[in-house]
Coordinates of C-alpha atoms in Angstrom, one line a residue:
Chain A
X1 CA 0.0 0.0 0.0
X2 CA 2.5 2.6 1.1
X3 CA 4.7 1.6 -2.2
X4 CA 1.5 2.1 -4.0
X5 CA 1.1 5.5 -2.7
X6 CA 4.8 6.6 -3.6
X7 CA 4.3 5.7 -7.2
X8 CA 1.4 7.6 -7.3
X9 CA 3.6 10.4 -5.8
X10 CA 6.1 9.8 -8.2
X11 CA 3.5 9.6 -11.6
X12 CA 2.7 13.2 -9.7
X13 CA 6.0 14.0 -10.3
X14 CA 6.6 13.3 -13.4
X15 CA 3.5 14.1 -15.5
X16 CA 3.7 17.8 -13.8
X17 CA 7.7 18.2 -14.5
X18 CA 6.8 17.9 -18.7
X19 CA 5.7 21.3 -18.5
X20 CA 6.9 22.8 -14.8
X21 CA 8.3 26.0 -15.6
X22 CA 11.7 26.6 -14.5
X23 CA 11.9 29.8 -11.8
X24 CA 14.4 32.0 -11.2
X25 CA 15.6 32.5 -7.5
X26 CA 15.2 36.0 -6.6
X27 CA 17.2 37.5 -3.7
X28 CA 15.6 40.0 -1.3
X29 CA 16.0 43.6 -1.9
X30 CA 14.5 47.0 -1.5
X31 CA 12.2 48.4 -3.9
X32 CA 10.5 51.6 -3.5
X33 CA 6.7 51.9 -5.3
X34 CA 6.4 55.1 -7.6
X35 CA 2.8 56.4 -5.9
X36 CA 4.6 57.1 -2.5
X37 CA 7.0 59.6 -2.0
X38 CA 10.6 59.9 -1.9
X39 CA 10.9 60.4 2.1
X40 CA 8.7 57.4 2.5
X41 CA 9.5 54.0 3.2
X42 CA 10.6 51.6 1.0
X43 CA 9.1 48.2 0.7
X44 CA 11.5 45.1 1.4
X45 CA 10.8 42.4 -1.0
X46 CA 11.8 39.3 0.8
X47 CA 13.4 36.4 -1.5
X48 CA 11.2 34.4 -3.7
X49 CA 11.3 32.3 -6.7
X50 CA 9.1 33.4 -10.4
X51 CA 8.6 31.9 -13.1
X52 CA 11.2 32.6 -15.8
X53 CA 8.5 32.8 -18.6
X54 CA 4.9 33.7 -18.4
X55 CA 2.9 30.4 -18.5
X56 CA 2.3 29.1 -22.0
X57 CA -0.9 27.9 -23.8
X58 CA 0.2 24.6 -23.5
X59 CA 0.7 24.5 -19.9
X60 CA -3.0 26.7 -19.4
X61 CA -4.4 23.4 -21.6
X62 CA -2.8 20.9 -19.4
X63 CA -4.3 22.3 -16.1
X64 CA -7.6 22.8 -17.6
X65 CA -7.6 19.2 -18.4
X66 CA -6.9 18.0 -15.0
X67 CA -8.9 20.9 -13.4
X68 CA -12.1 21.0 -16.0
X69 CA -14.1 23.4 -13.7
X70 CA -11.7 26.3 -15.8
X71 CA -12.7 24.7 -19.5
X72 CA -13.1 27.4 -21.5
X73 CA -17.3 27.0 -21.8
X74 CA -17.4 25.7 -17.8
X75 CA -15.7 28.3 -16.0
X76 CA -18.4 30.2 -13.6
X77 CA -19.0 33.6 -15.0
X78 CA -18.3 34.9 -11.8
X79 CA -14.7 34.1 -12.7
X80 CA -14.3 35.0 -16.3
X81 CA -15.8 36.9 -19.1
X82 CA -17.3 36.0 -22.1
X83 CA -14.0 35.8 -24.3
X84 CA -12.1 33.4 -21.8
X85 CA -9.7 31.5 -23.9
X86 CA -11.6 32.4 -27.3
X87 CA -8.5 32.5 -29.0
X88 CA -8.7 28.8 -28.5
X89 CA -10.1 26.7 -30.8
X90 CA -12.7 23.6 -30.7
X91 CA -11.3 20.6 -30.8
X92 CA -13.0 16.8 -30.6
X93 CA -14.7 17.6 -27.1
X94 CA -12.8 20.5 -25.5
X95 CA -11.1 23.6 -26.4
X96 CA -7.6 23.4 -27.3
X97 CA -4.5 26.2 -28.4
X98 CA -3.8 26.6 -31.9
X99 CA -1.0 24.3 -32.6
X100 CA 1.0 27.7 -33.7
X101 CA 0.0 28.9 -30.4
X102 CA 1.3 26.5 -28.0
X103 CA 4.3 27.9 -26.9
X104 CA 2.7 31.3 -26.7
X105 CA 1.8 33.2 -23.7
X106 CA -1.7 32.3 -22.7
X107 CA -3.9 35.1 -23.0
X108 CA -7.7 35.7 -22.3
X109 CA -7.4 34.6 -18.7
X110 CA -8.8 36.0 -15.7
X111 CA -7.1 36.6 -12.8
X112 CA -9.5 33.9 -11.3
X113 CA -7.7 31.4 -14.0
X114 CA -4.1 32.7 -13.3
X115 CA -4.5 31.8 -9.5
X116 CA -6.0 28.7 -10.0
X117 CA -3.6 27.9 -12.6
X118 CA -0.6 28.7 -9.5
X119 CA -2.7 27.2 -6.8
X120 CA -2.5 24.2 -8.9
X121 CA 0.7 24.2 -9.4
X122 CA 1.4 24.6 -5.5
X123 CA 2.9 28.4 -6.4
X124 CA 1.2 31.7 -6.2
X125 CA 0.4 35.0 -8.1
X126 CA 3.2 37.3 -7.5
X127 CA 2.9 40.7 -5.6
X128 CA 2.6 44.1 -7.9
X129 CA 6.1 44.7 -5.1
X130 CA 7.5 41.2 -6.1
X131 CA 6.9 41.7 -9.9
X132 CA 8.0 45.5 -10.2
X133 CA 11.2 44.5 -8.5
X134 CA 12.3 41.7 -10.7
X135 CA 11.2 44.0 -13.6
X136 CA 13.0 46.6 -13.0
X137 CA 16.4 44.6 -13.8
X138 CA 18.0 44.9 -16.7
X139 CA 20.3 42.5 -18.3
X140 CA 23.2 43.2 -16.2
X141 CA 22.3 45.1 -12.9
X142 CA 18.9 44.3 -10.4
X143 CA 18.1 48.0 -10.9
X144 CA 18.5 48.9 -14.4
X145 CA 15.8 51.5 -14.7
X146 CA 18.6 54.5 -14.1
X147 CA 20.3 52.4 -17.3
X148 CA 20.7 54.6 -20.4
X149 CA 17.9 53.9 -22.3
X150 CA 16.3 51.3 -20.3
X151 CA 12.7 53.7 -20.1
X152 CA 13.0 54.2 -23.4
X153 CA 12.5 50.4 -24.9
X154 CA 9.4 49.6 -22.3
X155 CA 8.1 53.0 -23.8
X156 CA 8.5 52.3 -27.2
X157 CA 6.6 48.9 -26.3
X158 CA 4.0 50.7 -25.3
X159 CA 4.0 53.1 -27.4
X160 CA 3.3 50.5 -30.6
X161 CA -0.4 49.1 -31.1
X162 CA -1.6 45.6 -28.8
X163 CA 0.0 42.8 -31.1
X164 CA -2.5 41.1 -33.2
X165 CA 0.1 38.1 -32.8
X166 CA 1.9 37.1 -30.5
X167 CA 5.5 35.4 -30.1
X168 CA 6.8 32.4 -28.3
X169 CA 7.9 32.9 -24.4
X170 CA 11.6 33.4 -24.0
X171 CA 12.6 35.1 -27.1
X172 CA 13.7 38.3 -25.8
X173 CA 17.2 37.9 -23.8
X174 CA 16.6 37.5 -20.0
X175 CA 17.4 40.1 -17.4
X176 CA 19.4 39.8 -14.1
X177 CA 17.6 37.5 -12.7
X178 CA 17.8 35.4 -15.7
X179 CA 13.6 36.2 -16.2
X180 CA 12.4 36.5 -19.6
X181 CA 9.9 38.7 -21.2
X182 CA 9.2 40.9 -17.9
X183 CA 8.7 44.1 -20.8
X184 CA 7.7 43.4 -24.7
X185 CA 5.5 41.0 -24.9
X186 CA 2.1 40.4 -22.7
X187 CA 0.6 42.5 -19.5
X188 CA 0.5 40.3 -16.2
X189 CA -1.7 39.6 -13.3
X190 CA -0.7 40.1 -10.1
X191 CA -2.2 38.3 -6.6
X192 CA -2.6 42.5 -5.5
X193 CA -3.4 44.1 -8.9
X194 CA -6.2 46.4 -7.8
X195 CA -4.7 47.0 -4.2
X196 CA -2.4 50.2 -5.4
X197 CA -4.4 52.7 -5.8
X198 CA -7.3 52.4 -3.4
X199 CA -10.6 53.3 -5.4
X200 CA -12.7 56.8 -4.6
X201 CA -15.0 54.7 -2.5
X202 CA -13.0 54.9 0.6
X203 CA -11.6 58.0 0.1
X204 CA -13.5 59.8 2.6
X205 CA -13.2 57.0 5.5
X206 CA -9.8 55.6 5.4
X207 CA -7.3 57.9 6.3
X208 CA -4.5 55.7 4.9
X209 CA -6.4 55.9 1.7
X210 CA -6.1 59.9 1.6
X211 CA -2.2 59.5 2.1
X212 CA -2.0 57.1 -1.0
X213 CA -3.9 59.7 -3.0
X214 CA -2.0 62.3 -1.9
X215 CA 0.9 60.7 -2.6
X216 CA -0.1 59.3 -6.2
X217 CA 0.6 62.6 -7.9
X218 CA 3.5 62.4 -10.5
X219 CA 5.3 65.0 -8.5
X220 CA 6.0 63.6 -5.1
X221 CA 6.8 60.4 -6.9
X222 CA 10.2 59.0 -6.7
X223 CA 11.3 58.9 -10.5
X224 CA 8.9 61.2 -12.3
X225 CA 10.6 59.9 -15.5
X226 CA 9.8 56.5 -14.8
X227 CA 6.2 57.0 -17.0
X228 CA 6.4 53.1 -17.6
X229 CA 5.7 51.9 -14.2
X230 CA 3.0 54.7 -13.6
X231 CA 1.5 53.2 -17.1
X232 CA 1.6 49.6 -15.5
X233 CA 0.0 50.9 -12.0
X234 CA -3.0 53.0 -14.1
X235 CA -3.5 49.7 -15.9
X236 CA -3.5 47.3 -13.3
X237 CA -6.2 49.7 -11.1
X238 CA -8.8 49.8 -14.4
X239 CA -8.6 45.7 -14.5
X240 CA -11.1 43.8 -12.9
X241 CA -10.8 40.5 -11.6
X242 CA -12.8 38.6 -14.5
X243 CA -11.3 40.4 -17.1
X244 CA -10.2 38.4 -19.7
X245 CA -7.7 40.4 -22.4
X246 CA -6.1 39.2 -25.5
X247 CA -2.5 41.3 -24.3
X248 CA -3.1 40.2 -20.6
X249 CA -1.0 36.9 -19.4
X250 CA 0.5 35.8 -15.7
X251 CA 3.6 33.8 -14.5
X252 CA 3.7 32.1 -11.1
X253 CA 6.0 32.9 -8.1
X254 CA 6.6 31.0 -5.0
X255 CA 7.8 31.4 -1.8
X256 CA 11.2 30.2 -1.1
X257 CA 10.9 28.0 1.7
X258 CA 8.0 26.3 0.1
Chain B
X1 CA -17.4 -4.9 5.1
X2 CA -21.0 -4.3 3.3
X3 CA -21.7 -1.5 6.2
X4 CA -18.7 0.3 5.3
X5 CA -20.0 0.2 1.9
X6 CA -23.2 1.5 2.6
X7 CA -21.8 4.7 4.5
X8 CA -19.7 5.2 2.0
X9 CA -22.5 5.1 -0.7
X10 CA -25.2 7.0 2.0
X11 CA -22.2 9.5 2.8
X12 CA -21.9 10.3 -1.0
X13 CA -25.9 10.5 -1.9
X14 CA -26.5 12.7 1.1
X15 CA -23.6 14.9 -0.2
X16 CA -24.4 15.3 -3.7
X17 CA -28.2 15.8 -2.1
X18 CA -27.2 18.4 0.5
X19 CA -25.2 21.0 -2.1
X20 CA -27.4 22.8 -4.4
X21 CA -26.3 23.8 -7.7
X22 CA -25.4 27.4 -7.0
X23 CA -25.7 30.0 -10.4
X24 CA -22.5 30.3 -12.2
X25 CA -22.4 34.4 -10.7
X26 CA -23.0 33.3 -7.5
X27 CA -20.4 34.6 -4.9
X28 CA -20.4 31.3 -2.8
X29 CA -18.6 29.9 -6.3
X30 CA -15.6 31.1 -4.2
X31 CA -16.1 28.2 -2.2
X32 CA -13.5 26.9 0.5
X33 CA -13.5 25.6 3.7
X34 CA -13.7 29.3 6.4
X35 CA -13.8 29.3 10.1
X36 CA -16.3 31.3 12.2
X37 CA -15.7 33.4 15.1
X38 CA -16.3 30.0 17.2
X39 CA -13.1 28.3 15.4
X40 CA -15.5 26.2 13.6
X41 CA -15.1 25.4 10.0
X42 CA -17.5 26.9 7.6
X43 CA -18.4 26.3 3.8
X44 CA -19.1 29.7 1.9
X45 CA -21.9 27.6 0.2
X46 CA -23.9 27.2 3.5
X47 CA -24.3 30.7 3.3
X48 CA -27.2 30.2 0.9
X49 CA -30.8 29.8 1.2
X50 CA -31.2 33.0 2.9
X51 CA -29.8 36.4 1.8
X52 CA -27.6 37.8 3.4
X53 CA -25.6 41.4 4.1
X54 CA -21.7 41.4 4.0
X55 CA -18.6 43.4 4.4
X56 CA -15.2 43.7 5.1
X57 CA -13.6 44.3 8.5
X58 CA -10.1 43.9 10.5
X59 CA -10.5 44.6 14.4
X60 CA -7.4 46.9 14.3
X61 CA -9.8 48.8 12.5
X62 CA -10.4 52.0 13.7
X63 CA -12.1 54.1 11.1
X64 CA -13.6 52.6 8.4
X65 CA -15.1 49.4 9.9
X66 CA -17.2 50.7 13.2
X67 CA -18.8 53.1 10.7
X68 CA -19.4 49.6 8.2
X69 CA -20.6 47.8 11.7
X70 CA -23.0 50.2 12.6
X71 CA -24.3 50.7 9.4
X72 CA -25.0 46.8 9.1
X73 CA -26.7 47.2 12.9
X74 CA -28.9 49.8 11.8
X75 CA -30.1 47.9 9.1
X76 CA -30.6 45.0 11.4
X77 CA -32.7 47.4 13.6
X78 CA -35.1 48.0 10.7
X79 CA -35.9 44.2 10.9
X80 CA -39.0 43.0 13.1
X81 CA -37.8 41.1 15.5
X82 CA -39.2 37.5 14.5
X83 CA -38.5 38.0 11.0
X84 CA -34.2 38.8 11.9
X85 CA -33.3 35.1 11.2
X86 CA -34.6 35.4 7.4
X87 CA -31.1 37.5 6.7
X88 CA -27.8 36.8 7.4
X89 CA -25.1 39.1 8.7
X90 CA -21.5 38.5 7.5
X91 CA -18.5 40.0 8.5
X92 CA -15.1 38.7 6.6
X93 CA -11.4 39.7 8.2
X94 CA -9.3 41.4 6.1
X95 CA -6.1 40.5 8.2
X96 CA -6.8 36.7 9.1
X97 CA -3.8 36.3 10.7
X98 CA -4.5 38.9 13.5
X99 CA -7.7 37.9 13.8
X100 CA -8.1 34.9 15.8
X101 CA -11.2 33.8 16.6
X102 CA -10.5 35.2 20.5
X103 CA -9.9 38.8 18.9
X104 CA -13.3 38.5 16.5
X105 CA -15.3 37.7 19.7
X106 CA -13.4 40.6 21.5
X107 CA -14.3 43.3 18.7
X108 CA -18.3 41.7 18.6
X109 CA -18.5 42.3 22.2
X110 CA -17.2 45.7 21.7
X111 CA -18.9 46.8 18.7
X112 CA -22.5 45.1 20.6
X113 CA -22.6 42.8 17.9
X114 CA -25.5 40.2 17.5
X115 CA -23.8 36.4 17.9
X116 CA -26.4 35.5 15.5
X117 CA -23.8 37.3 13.0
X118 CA -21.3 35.3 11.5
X119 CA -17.2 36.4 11.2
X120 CA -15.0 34.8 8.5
X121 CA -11.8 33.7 8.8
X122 CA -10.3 32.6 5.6
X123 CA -6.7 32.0 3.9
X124 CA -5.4 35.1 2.1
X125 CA -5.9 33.7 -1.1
X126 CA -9.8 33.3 -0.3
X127 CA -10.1 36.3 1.1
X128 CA -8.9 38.2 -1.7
X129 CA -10.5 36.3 -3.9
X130 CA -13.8 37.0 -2.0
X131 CA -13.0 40.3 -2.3
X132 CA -12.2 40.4 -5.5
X133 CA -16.0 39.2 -6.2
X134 CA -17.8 41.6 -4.5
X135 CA -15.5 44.6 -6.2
X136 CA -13.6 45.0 -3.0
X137 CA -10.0 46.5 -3.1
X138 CA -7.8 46.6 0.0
X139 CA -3.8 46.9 0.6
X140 CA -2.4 45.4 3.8
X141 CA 0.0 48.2 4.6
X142 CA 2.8 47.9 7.3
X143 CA 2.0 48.1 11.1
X144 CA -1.3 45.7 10.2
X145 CA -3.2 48.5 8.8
X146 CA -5.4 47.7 6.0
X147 CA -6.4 50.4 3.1
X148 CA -10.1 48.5 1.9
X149 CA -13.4 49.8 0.1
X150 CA -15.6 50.3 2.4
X151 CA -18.8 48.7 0.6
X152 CA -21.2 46.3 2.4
X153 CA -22.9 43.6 0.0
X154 CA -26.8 42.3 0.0
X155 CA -26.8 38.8 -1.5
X156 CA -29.6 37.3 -2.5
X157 CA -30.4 33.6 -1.1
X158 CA -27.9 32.1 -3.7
X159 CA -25.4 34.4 -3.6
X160 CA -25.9 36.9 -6.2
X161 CA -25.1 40.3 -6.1
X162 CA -28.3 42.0 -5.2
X163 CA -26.9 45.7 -4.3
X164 CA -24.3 47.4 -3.0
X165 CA -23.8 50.6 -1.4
X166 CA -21.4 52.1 0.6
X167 CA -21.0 51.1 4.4
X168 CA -21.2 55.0 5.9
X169 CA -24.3 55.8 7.6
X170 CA -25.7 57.9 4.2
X171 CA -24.4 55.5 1.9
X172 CA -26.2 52.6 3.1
X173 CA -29.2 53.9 2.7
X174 CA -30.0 52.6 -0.7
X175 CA -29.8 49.0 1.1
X176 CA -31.5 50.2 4.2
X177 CA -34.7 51.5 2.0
X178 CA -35.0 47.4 0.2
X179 CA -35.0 45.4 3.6
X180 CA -37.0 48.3 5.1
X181 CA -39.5 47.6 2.1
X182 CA -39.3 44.1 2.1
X183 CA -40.1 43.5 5.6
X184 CA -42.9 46.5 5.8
X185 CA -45.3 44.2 5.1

């Protein structure tokens, strides 16, 4: 019984690691968020591990096989919108990527979907704190965002029109951290997307909230020029949870001592 | 041998028979297992078959959620007496960790809560994903403040959004004005 019980274990094992996304180990560090001001604190990022690519069609079709309460015509619609996964196509009896597709970020997911998808996978949505931190590296230095011309690439990113397609994870050269495609190719979730700028709902009761807002303006903020990451933070606030968007993908972290 | 079998196969029947198929926008679609103020487990399903009015607290709280609670109370107030166990009153920590169950009873007896009113404990992940549901936004900043809308949630008996308003003493009105309808008869 018990050696029955290990090979089950062990088929675990195995069937996940075709697809388990290698992470990258990052090291604790200071990182200070662009609403607050320069005289406030900054907030220590404690070491982690993320994904080194965002999570691929292929692997999104995996777990919805094993978990087929997140097929693409199953999933509650308190969880998604209409167009979750409709870039996938109808195969025999489910849904399945493009064959073109597979090693492509998976896009049309909710945020729902991304933290089951981690749950799953016994990892977690990363923080907005965790995820700003490892993607502000460049290739050679943890903080690269003082790097000559390091604003200027995310900008011209953002400046072109969303991608009609997309391309396969890991193209672009990694960064420090030996991440890929943290800038250039898809959006991501994060576990505390909406959680940085505190709606106009609370304004008027939380006094914590007021300081935020105070804070938020461009000009107590602690790199003005940074107009990337104040992009990413307006973005992440208009998102809601069951959005589902063609440019908008994930990648799993995990905490170290897992 | 055979009596094992037949618990296991009563077991299952009763299960399948006891959980009702809930609407693919109902809340309780969150699901997992919660714990109550009493340290007992709790399934967010078992919340149905009645509405009931929700919101988010911490009991470090010392703006926001006594404004939210006394809302909630005045809305209970509205409610004749025998007709109070028809609606549910839920209140979900923000800061689970805090919050044990000693600490929930602490800030009920302070705030003269009802113990008919139920307080949720859950994993962060539930919680924000709870949250996330019912359009909530919060930010657990240091010292164990938390930054959170401050809106209070009528579901109806399967867990669908009904209203929402905000929890200050004008903002809840809009709710106030339905159960004060509903139960004028």
């Amino acid at each position: 019984m018990k050696m029955l019980r290990w090979y089950f274990v062990l088929m675990a094992l195995f069937s996940n690691s075709a697809l388990a996304q290698e992470m990258a180990t990052i090291t604790a560090g200071e990182y200070r968020p662009l609403y607050l001001s320069t005289d406030s604190p900054v907030v220590r990022v404690s070491s982690f591990l993320l994904d080194k690519k965002p999570v691929t069609n292929q692997a999104f079709q995996k777990f919805v096989a094993q978990h087929t309460k997140w097929q693409r015509d199953v999933a509650p619609i308190l969880f998604v919108e209409k167009n979750y996964l409709s870039h996938w196509v109808k195969a025999s009896s489910q849904f399945e990527p493009n064959a073109t597709d597979v090693n492509k970020p998976v896009v049309f997911v909710s945020w729902y979907a991304a933290q089951a998808y981690c749950q799953a996978q016994q990892k977690r949505l990363p923080t907005v704190a965790e995820w700003e931190y490892v993607a502000q590296a460049s290739s050679t230095q943890k903080n690269g965002s003082q790097e000559k011309g390091y604003n200027q690439k995310i900008l011209d990113w953002y400046a072109k029109a969303a991608q009609q397609t997309l391309v396969e994870v890991g193209e672009e050269q990694p960064n420090y951290w030996g991440v890929h495609n943290m800038h250039g190719l898809i959006w991501e979730w994060t576990e505390d997307f909406n959680s940085s700028l505190i709606s106009g709902e609370s304004r008027d009761d939380s006094s914590v909230n007021k300081e935020l807002y105070c804070a938020s303006g461009s000009a107590g903020a602690v790199d003005p020029s940074d107009y990337a990451a104040f992009m990413r933070y307006g973005f992440r606030s208009s998102l809601n949870a069951k959005f589902t968007l063609g440019s908008l993908g994930f990648r799993c972290a995990q905490d170290v001592y897992h | 041998m055979k009596i094992l079998i037949m618990l296991c196969v009563l077991g299952f029947s009763a299960q399948s028979f006891a959980e009702p198929v809930l609407p693919s926008d109902s809340v309780y679609q969150v699901g997992g297992v919660w714990k109550t103020q009493d340290d007992q487990p709790i399934k967010l399903e078992s919340l149905a078959g009645k509405p009931q009015l929700i919101a988010f607290i911490f009991t470090g709280c010392s703006n926001a959620c006594p404004v939210i609670v006394e809302s909630m109370k005045r809305i209970e107030r509205k409610i004749p007496l025998q007709k109070r166990k028809d609606i549910g009153f839920v209140l979900v920590t923000l800061t689970p960790e805090l919050d044990s169950p000693k600490s929930l009873k602490a800030f009920a007896k302070k705030r003269e809560i009802s113990p008919s009113w139920q307080m949720l404990r859950g994993n962060s992940e539930l919680v924000r994903t709870l949250s996330n549901t019912l359009n909530g936004r919060y930010k657990v900043i240091a010292d164990d403040d938390v930054a959170h809308s401050n809106t209070v949630t009528l579901l109806n008996a399967e867990g669908q959004i009904e209203m929402q308003a905000s929890g200050t003493l004008t903002g809840i009105k809009p709710i106030m004005d339905k159960i004060e309808r509903k139960y004028a008869r």
